[in-house]
């Protein structure tokens, strides 16, 4: 007899079968590998626990759950946050106190010590790094999270494995079957041709896109670090096996899989090897596989492009690809406004984001574990006489605290002397001045820095999409320079943002006169407003507002006759916003006080959430 579960599986499978087969055959024209894929998918579906199957049904019935304004995320490193997986589980009360209900676990799978790019060089996709626990601990964590209504995401490194992965070891030993899972060439001319068109991911720390492997006398493609070997998705064995790894992890209770180095998974000579059409075919295949086997799982892409360039990664309404995309561009535009006291570029970008459909969900954040690569709209800036190279230099100097009236602290990474480019690394609190103010014991600077930090978070919560805090930002944790003492990390300044959580500081979160207390309390208010107010819902209409003050960004959300106007002053001076909209009965959502619109004086680094009801 067929069970309900089997009937459900069949329905999902039948719904996608034609397209799944079509795309797979288009890419691989290999029917036996396709048959193997289908059989294995069914096996993973059967192996899924009853509670995950139930979760699948619930999420299928409410497919837009992740768009709700009550979803607030936090990304964290297991070792930094809880020591290990069990430790993270012990800290779930704190996660809840932060009003967070989506945690994004940074890499925790097995990867060789010292040669792992922060965990992004996986040597075994089915094994947790031994010092962090094991798969049972992972499952126990996801189960505990689910019981509390917390979803769990992880990074799934799609593009490459560690050179210590079994496949890489066997390839190095010259086994053809395994060499064909990577891009191996013995002709330096082919390598040279690739280098002509493929840009450099890490020009300073890992120049070039190939690494010579003396053991087998070949060059292997390594877009990132030399020990991260690019997987060859031209080979259906690679696709199938990576899908099985994906499903294995999904069955441990993952709700969101962030596809790492996603745009790079398909390579062709003579191209940039980035965002090629086949990347979309593979993503679409993955999306259908998810919808068949584990429909509660979300696909997220780390395609860190400008929003308009990242859009194709959502696919179309009929043929969706990813559910969520990282919004690295808005993050960069926000910090650009901080350095220039000018919201023009940011406003322009938010205009574009607001014009996208509600189906396009971006993950917004102020800072994360990576650098800022200043991927701004230079065509637009050029119109204002601002040139790319000099502007990037200005921003990098500014945020290192070298120029302008900057209190920021941080460091550069991947300085590209040829193209005069560099990226900046620093944590939110340090970039706002909290680190400097603390060292110098300046109350005035501290006050201004905290105000900026809160204003930026208020903006983060206002943006359409999923807001994700970077663990430690809620207590203003600053840069960690200890990576310099570790020779394996010292050359990669991104580790400045990857220090351990300072739990001692969390003891202050209820003391309003401390840095931690001020920040935590302010964020708590903002998070609760975001979760409660209807106009923060994903169906809200959003638009930017002309404030007639270049330092003040205005952003409105409107839904069900309720409007919230957000004003954000990027200047250390008071500024006046001129609001030319009907705002009768307007009140400040934070203070509850009535506000007369027209001209609104904004204190240094102040923000306002102003609510108007049509009926008022
Ligand atoms: C992703 C990660 C980054 C890593 C890269 C290559 O972009 O965010 O930290 O270096 O992948 O593995």
XYZ file of C-alpha atoms and ligand atoms in Angstrom:
628
model
C 0.000 0.000 0.000
C 1.267 3.481 -0.747
C 1.390 5.828 2.211
C 0.332 9.491 2.189
C 3.993 10.444 2.336
C 4.726 8.482 -0.815
C 1.744 9.989 -2.595
C 2.947 13.463 -1.655
C 6.435 12.661 -2.909
C 5.080 11.318 -6.208
C 2.993 14.443 -6.716
C 5.989 16.691 -6.166
C 8.133 14.525 -8.400
C 5.578 14.382 -11.198
C 5.101 18.132 -11.046
C 8.778 18.720 -11.867
C 9.789 15.584 -13.701
C 9.553 16.848 -17.294
C 11.584 19.970 -16.675
C 14.032 18.185 -14.410
C 14.771 15.597 -17.073
C 14.872 18.145 -19.862
C 17.413 20.375 -18.126
C 19.510 17.498 -16.863
C 19.716 15.959 -20.327
C 20.449 19.316 -21.904
C 23.432 19.672 -19.593
C 24.654 16.092 -19.353
C 22.771 13.899 -21.844
C 23.302 10.952 -19.548
C 20.144 9.001 -18.799
C 21.672 6.468 -16.426
C 23.081 9.253 -14.227
C 19.669 10.905 -14.335
C 18.011 7.668 -13.257
C 20.509 7.351 -10.422
C 19.738 10.930 -9.350
C 15.995 10.241 -9.267
C 16.416 7.020 -7.270
C 18.715 8.682 -4.772
C 16.380 11.640 -4.342
C 13.634 9.231 -3.417
C 15.924 7.517 -0.937
C 16.765 10.839 0.732
C 13.095 11.693 0.856
C 12.338 8.408 2.611
C 15.188 8.989 5.062
C 13.824 12.383 6.071
C 12.502 12.353 9.648
C 8.789 12.514 10.347
C 9.145 15.936 11.940
C 10.999 17.321 8.897
C 8.354 15.882 6.603
C 5.755 17.604 8.679
C 7.800 20.801 8.475
C 7.886 20.411 4.683
C 4.094 20.261 4.538
C 3.727 23.291 6.788
C 6.172 25.398 4.796
C 4.659 24.273 1.521
C 1.318 25.535 2.772
C 2.919 28.850 3.732
C 5.630 29.277 1.083
C 6.174 32.951 1.846
C 7.000 32.409 5.530
C 10.538 33.752 5.162
C 9.256 37.051 3.796
C 7.392 37.905 7.009
C 8.624 40.918 8.902
C 8.820 38.867 12.079
C 11.833 37.013 10.658
C 15.105 38.374 12.000
C 18.367 36.605 11.350
C 21.768 36.374 12.958
C 24.876 34.879 11.399
C 27.407 33.338 13.730
C 30.487 31.168 13.857
C 29.853 28.051 15.926
C 33.281 28.167 17.595
C 33.079 31.902 18.313
C 29.554 31.856 19.632
C 29.265 28.659 21.603
C 32.629 26.895 21.400
C 30.920 23.989 19.629
C 27.485 22.923 18.394
C 26.382 21.870 21.847
C 27.490 25.282 23.128
C 25.352 27.044 20.524
C 22.427 24.935 21.668
C 23.043 26.072 25.236
C 22.867 29.686 24.121
C 19.467 29.595 22.428
C 17.925 31.677 25.215
C 20.283 34.478 24.257
C 19.334 34.117 20.573
C 15.704 34.492 21.571
C 16.515 37.484 23.749
C 17.959 39.065 20.597
C 14.534 38.546 18.944
C 16.280 36.361 16.388
C 14.470 33.444 14.765
C 16.796 32.546 11.896
C 20.380 31.572 12.660
C 22.907 31.258 9.882
C 25.757 29.000 10.950
C 29.049 29.915 9.333
C 31.164 26.985 8.041
C 31.397 24.102 10.485
C 32.159 21.093 8.281
C 35.487 19.314 8.340
C 38.257 21.348 6.747
C 42.021 21.128 7.192
C 43.468 23.285 9.914
C 45.172 26.398 8.647
C 44.283 25.801 5.000
C 40.573 26.341 5.005
C 39.644 29.956 4.063
C 37.625 30.299 7.239
C 36.045 26.880 6.719
C 35.213 27.380 3.044
C 37.513 24.519 2.008
C 35.533 21.446 2.967
C 37.285 18.080 3.114
C 34.187 16.082 4.073
C 30.619 17.305 3.529
C 29.237 14.643 5.821
C 31.424 15.328 8.813
C 31.397 18.158 11.326
C 34.784 19.641 12.266
C 35.705 17.322 15.162
C 36.316 20.141 17.680
C 32.780 21.430 17.005
C 30.957 18.137 17.487
C 29.388 15.653 15.130
C 26.320 15.174 12.951
C 24.242 14.110 15.947
C 25.063 17.402 17.651
C 24.042 19.235 14.498
C 20.766 17.401 14.390
C 20.183 18.019 18.103
C 20.785 21.723 17.510
C 18.375 21.975 14.586
C 15.745 20.025 16.547
C 16.057 22.323 19.566
C 15.885 25.356 17.289
C 12.791 24.082 15.519
C 11.056 23.496 18.846
C 11.620 27.168 19.657
C 10.514 28.389 16.230
C 14.064 29.173 15.122
C 15.149 28.255 11.584
C 18.705 27.211 10.851
C 20.829 27.963 7.808
C 24.308 26.943 6.778
C 26.879 27.603 4.094
C 27.084 24.924 1.446
C 30.294 25.324 -0.535
C 29.170 24.512 -4.036
C 32.081 25.696 -6.128
C 35.096 23.947 -4.634
C 36.394 21.381 -2.194
C 39.506 21.401 -0.075
C 42.554 19.824 -1.714
C 42.330 17.414 1.197
C 38.916 16.104 0.141
C 39.032 12.436 -0.828
C 38.351 13.292 -4.476
C 41.242 15.753 -4.523
C 43.604 13.288 -2.873
C 42.755 10.630 -5.421
C 43.018 13.128 -8.273
C 46.449 14.187 -7.033
C 47.462 10.550 -7.146
C 46.551 10.593 -10.842
C 43.237 8.649 -10.768
C 41.472 9.807 -13.927
C 37.986 9.310 -12.519
C 38.764 11.855 -9.795
C 40.819 14.208 -11.941
C 37.699 14.576 -14.083
C 35.868 16.016 -11.080
C 38.105 19.095 -11.159
C 39.505 21.289 -13.942
C 42.903 19.767 -14.689
C 45.106 20.866 -17.591
C 48.645 19.879 -18.400
C 49.043 22.487 -21.119
C 50.216 25.846 -19.687
C 48.881 27.528 -22.813
C 45.297 26.605 -21.827
C 45.926 28.007 -18.383
C 47.335 31.218 -19.839
C 44.247 31.588 -22.057
C 41.934 31.240 -19.055
C 43.944 33.816 -17.114
C 43.358 36.340 -19.895
C 39.620 36.460 -19.241
C 39.071 35.285 -15.655
C 39.319 38.011 -12.995
C 41.154 37.509 -9.701
C 39.118 36.685 -6.619
C 41.993 37.209 -4.174
C 44.627 39.178 -6.120
C 46.887 39.679 -3.110
C 46.450 36.594 -0.948
C 45.989 34.082 -3.787
C 46.913 35.536 -7.186
C 45.988 33.613 -10.327
C 43.287 31.052 -10.988
C 45.357 27.888 -11.288
C 47.697 25.914 -9.050
C 50.336 23.502 -10.268
C 50.038 20.026 -8.741
C 53.489 18.417 -9.079
C 52.296 14.953 -7.991
C 50.231 14.543 -11.157
C 52.023 17.097 -13.334
C 48.896 19.138 -14.053
C 47.490 22.558 -13.276
C 44.199 22.567 -11.378
C 41.760 25.444 -11.392
C 41.649 27.298 -8.081
C 39.579 30.465 -8.334
C 40.067 31.238 -4.642
C 42.931 29.865 -2.504
C 45.314 27.275 -4.063
C 43.960 24.655 -1.666
C 40.353 25.246 -2.870
C 39.971 23.167 -6.014
C 37.119 24.189 -8.312
C 34.639 21.402 -8.922
C 33.958 20.509 -12.531
C 30.185 20.590 -12.961
C 30.575 19.540 -16.598
C 30.841 16.096 -15.025
C 27.393 14.753 -13.980
C 29.056 12.686 -11.234
C 30.043 15.964 -9.544
C 26.530 17.353 -9.820
C 24.906 14.177 -8.507
C 27.299 13.720 -5.599
C 27.042 17.361 -4.535
C 23.252 17.071 -4.634
C 23.496 14.002 -2.369
C 25.707 15.925 0.049
C 23.212 18.765 -0.011
C 20.297 16.439 0.733
C 22.254 14.690 3.473
C 22.707 18.025 5.250
C 19.115 19.075 4.561
C 18.041 15.903 6.332
C 19.986 16.980 9.429
C 17.383 19.731 9.756
C 18.686 22.629 7.698
C 16.127 25.243 6.686
C 18.346 27.379 4.514
C 21.376 26.522 2.398
C 23.587 29.349 1.293
C 25.283 28.374 -1.956
C 28.855 29.514 -1.625
C 30.820 30.860 -4.574
C 27.695 30.014 -6.518
C 28.221 32.223 -9.616
C 31.536 30.492 -10.382
C 30.416 26.891 -10.705
C 30.545 26.704 -14.499
C 33.719 27.440 -16.446
C 34.295 27.918 -20.152
C 37.544 29.076 -21.757
C 37.416 32.586 -23.162
C 34.819 33.773 -20.611
C 34.932 35.365 -17.166
C 33.829 31.970 -15.780
C 31.257 33.814 -13.708
C 27.445 33.778 -13.983
C 27.427 31.681 -17.162
C 23.996 30.423 -18.327
C 24.691 26.878 -17.076
C 24.936 28.247 -13.515
C 21.243 29.046 -13.821
C 20.434 25.631 -15.257
C 22.129 24.002 -12.266
C 20.408 26.329 -9.811
C 17.042 25.609 -11.368
C 17.748 21.871 -11.114
C 18.659 22.308 -7.455
C 15.515 24.298 -6.786
C 13.338 21.563 -8.277
C 15.190 18.885 -6.327
C 14.596 20.870 -3.129
C 10.918 21.269 -3.948
C 10.635 17.532 -4.498
C 12.693 16.180 -1.589
C 12.807 18.849 1.110
C 10.470 21.711 0.235
C 10.951 23.477 3.565
C 14.545 24.296 2.612
C 15.398 27.707 1.199
C 18.123 28.311 -1.343
C 20.202 31.398 -0.832
C 22.874 32.673 -3.196
C 26.033 34.521 -2.310
C 26.046 36.193 -5.746
C 27.379 39.465 -4.363
C 26.553 41.692 -7.314
C 24.644 44.918 -7.699
C 20.930 44.114 -7.189
C 20.081 44.590 -10.856
C 22.861 42.145 -11.843
C 21.925 39.654 -9.132
C 18.254 39.478 -10.185
C 18.720 36.550 -12.626
C 19.597 34.385 -9.619
C 15.951 34.551 -8.537
C 14.955 32.956 -11.829
C 11.430 33.766 -13.005
C 8.015 33.388 -11.361
C 7.381 30.194 -13.374
C 10.902 28.846 -13.031
C 12.290 30.126 -9.737
C 15.912 29.557 -8.734
C 17.021 31.028 -5.381
C 14.652 32.197 -2.660
C 17.022 34.762 -1.157
C 20.097 36.676 -2.299
C 22.800 38.373 -0.276
C 22.564 42.132 -0.602
C 26.228 43.102 -0.564
C 25.596 46.134 -2.751
C 23.239 47.929 -0.354
C 25.650 47.172 2.480
C 28.430 48.924 0.533
C 26.125 51.818 -0.417
C 25.173 52.339 3.252
C 28.820 52.697 4.286
C 29.443 54.950 1.305
C 26.761 57.266 2.727
C 28.472 57.127 6.124
C 31.779 58.262 4.619
C 30.317 60.929 2.342
C 27.389 62.171 4.496
C 25.412 61.876 1.288
C 22.476 59.507 0.823
C 22.211 60.066 -2.939
C 23.700 56.777 -4.145
C 21.935 54.759 -1.473
C 18.620 56.405 -2.305
C 19.103 55.547 -5.933
C 19.775 51.931 -5.083
C 16.797 51.688 -2.743
C 14.614 53.124 -5.528
C 15.681 50.189 -7.638
C 15.184 47.631 -4.872
C 11.721 49.035 -4.184
C 10.781 48.565 -7.814
C 11.466 44.819 -7.661
C 8.643 42.406 -7.041
C 7.949 41.159 -3.523
C 9.151 37.749 -4.734
C 12.716 39.076 -4.764
C 13.893 38.753 -1.197
C 17.310 40.050 -0.255
C 19.213 39.310 2.905
C 20.240 42.695 4.265
C 23.094 43.209 6.673
C 25.420 45.932 7.863
C 28.523 43.802 8.109
C 29.394 40.142 7.853
C 32.452 37.880 7.912
C 33.832 39.154 4.594
C 35.389 42.334 3.282
C 33.591 45.253 1.615
C 34.577 45.342 -2.028
C 33.049 48.793 -2.803
C 30.910 47.447 -5.591
C 29.099 50.792 -6.091
C 27.285 52.268 -9.063
C 30.250 54.151 -10.533
C 28.324 55.145 -13.660
C 26.035 57.139 -11.444
C 28.882 58.544 -9.369
C 30.768 59.583 -12.500
C 27.854 61.898 -13.281
C 28.766 63.712 -10.070
C 32.427 63.883 -11.015
C 33.388 61.011 -8.691
C 35.817 58.515 -10.199
C 36.046 54.870 -9.208
C 39.721 54.513 -8.294
C 40.015 57.737 -6.329
C 36.691 57.148 -4.598
C 37.625 53.649 -3.487
C 40.869 55.070 -2.153
C 38.912 57.734 -0.276
C 36.574 55.130 1.265
C 39.429 52.855 2.269
C 41.331 55.780 3.824
C 38.199 57.024 5.509
C 37.337 53.748 7.148
C 40.882 53.203 8.311
C 40.457 56.525 10.110
C 43.008 58.313 7.922
C 40.893 61.021 6.368
C 37.936 63.281 6.813
C 36.297 63.400 10.218
C 36.411 59.645 10.600
C 36.476 57.694 13.831
C 36.396 54.362 12.019
C 38.948 51.592 12.457
C 39.756 48.653 10.209
C 42.197 47.265 7.693
C 42.559 46.593 3.992
C 42.757 43.242 2.316
C 43.453 42.101 -1.206
C 45.218 45.225 -2.274
C 45.458 45.023 -6.044
C 48.365 47.270 -7.027
C 47.765 46.690 -10.746
C 44.150 47.809 -10.772
C 44.590 50.149 -7.774
C 41.858 48.406 -5.893
C 41.531 47.229 -2.300
C 38.804 45.964 -0.017
C 38.019 47.010 3.504
C 37.561 44.835 6.579
C 36.008 45.994 9.811
C 33.110 45.353 12.143
C 30.067 47.618 12.396
C 30.939 48.981 15.833
C 34.538 49.748 14.842
C 33.421 51.436 11.635
C 30.997 53.572 13.657
C 33.783 54.730 15.989
C 33.018 52.647 19.090
C 36.485 51.072 19.072
C 38.300 54.394 18.860
C 36.021 56.069 21.415
C 36.630 53.201 23.839
C 40.404 53.421 23.481
C 40.457 57.177 23.816
C 37.952 57.187 26.665
C 35.919 59.851 24.896
C 32.306 59.940 26.079
C 31.344 62.404 23.397
C 32.775 60.263 20.597
C 31.202 57.161 22.131
C 27.825 58.815 22.222
C 28.064 59.846 18.581
C 29.325 56.377 17.551
C 26.495 54.582 19.332
C 23.979 56.906 17.738
C 25.382 56.102 14.302
C 25.362 52.386 15.034
C 21.708 52.502 16.141
C 20.697 54.664 13.174
C 22.256 52.146 10.764
C 20.435 49.273 12.440
C 17.178 51.249 12.248
C 17.782 51.540 8.516
C 18.584 47.827 8.260
C 15.231 46.933 9.846
C 13.425 49.338 7.509
C 14.687 47.778 4.272
C 12.577 45.270 2.355
C 13.979 41.765 2.867
C 15.411 39.670 5.670
C 17.539 41.640 8.154
C 20.485 39.656 9.467
C 22.579 40.772 12.419
C 26.196 39.734 12.619
C 26.658 38.065 15.989
C 28.284 40.484 18.425
C 26.962 43.589 16.672
C 24.052 43.691 19.100
C 26.547 44.496 21.864
C 28.886 46.608 19.746
C 31.696 44.108 19.565
C 34.751 45.660 17.890
C 37.498 44.418 15.557
C 39.626 41.508 16.703
C 43.298 41.929 15.857
C 44.465 38.644 17.355
C 44.436 36.972 13.923
C 47.805 38.634 13.312
C 49.378 36.325 15.895
C 48.282 33.266 13.958
C 50.581 32.766 10.953
C 47.831 30.820 9.185
C 45.463 33.790 9.315
C 47.787 36.778 9.503
C 47.661 37.609 5.785
C 43.885 37.659 5.590
C 42.492 40.779 7.273
C 38.938 39.430 6.984
C 39.672 37.615 10.252
C 39.399 41.012 11.953
C 35.625 40.418 11.823
C 35.777 36.831 13.018
C 36.752 37.124 16.668
C 35.104 35.149 19.479
C 31.930 36.473 21.091
C 32.761 38.392 24.247
C 30.206 36.896 26.624
C 31.473 39.031 29.506
C 30.110 42.076 27.678
C 26.653 40.530 27.392
C 26.377 40.825 31.182
C 25.841 44.557 30.575
C 22.888 44.294 28.231
C 20.404 45.240 30.917
C 22.489 48.195 32.175
C 21.305 51.255 30.263
C 24.447 53.281 30.978
C 26.792 50.859 29.208
C 27.641 50.665 25.505
C 26.181 47.152 25.383
C 23.033 48.148 27.267
C 22.382 51.153 25.040
C 22.816 49.203 21.835
C 21.002 46.076 22.906
C 18.051 48.021 24.273
C 17.775 50.197 21.152
C 17.906 47.167 18.863
C 15.335 45.399 21.006
C 12.878 48.271 20.481
C 13.519 48.335 16.734
C 13.162 44.579 16.366
C 9.862 44.586 18.230
C 8.537 47.444 16.120
C 9.539 45.583 12.971
C 7.798 42.446 14.118
C 4.609 44.208 15.191
C 3.921 46.944 12.667
C 1.880 45.902 9.642
C 3.680 48.339 7.352
C 6.877 46.324 7.856
C 5.223 43.351 6.168
C 6.578 42.115 2.866
C 3.427 43.195 0.994
C 4.127 46.827 1.881
C 4.668 49.274 -0.900
C 8.071 50.918 -0.488
C 9.585 54.080 -1.891
C 12.278 56.593 -1.091
C 11.407 60.102 -0.110
C 13.049 63.340 -1.142
C 14.091 64.984 2.128
C 15.772 68.006 0.483
C 18.809 67.303 2.649
C 21.491 65.182 1.041
C 22.541 63.845 4.456
C 19.076 62.479 5.278
C 17.709 59.360 3.677
C 13.922 59.079 3.608
C 12.240 55.723 3.109
C 8.516 54.950 3.296
C 6.553 51.767 3.736
C 2.806 51.638 3.228
C 0.356 48.851 3.841
C -3.309 48.608 4.810
C -3.743 52.357 5.240
C -0.699 52.601 7.512
C 2.436 54.400 6.537
C 5.823 54.450 8.197
C 8.300 57.077 7.142
C 11.884 56.366 8.083
C 14.361 59.239 8.264
C 18.064 58.607 8.729
C 20.600 61.367 9.289
C 24.054 60.339 8.049
C 25.661 63.484 9.413
C 27.376 64.295 12.700
C 25.494 67.624 12.587
C 21.827 68.398 13.006
C 20.013 68.513 9.687
C 16.507 69.406 8.625
C 14.372 67.144 6.482
C 11.617 68.761 4.447
C 8.762 66.346 4.059
C 6.267 67.242 1.431
C 3.711 64.513 2.091
C 0.348 64.353 3.804
C 1.167 63.134 7.313
C -1.794 64.097 9.500
C -1.772 62.513 12.970
C 1.830 61.466 12.611
C 3.574 60.011 15.645
C 7.037 58.765 16.423
C 6.968 54.988 16.805
C 9.894 54.928 19.229
C 8.906 57.759 21.582
C 5.148 57.601 20.932
C 5.083 61.409 20.640
C 3.078 63.290 17.996
C 5.216 64.843 15.273
C 4.501 67.835 13.071
C 5.792 67.038 9.620
C 6.865 69.648 7.095
C 10.274 70.470 8.446
C 11.764 67.943 10.815
C 14.962 68.714 12.637
C 17.108 65.633 12.964
C 19.816 65.426 15.638
C 23.282 64.160 14.648
C 23.047 60.534 13.465
C 19.388 60.440 14.484
C 16.674 58.365 12.932
C 12.889 58.597 13.109
C 10.225 55.990 12.450
C 7.110 58.099 11.857
C 3.740 56.433 11.619
C 0.638 57.837 9.990
C -2.714 56.114 9.738
C -5.109 57.071 7.009
C -8.015 57.115 9.445
C -6.182 59.449 11.873
C 32.396 33.032 -0.062
C 32.749 33.385 1.370
C 34.172 33.873 1.461
C 35.098 32.837 0.843
C 34.692 32.534 -0.597
C 35.505 31.440 -1.233
O 32.333 34.163 -0.865
O 31.872 34.377 1.867
O 34.520 34.116 2.812
O 36.421 33.305 0.873
O 33.343 32.127 -0.624
O 35.480 30.246 -0.516
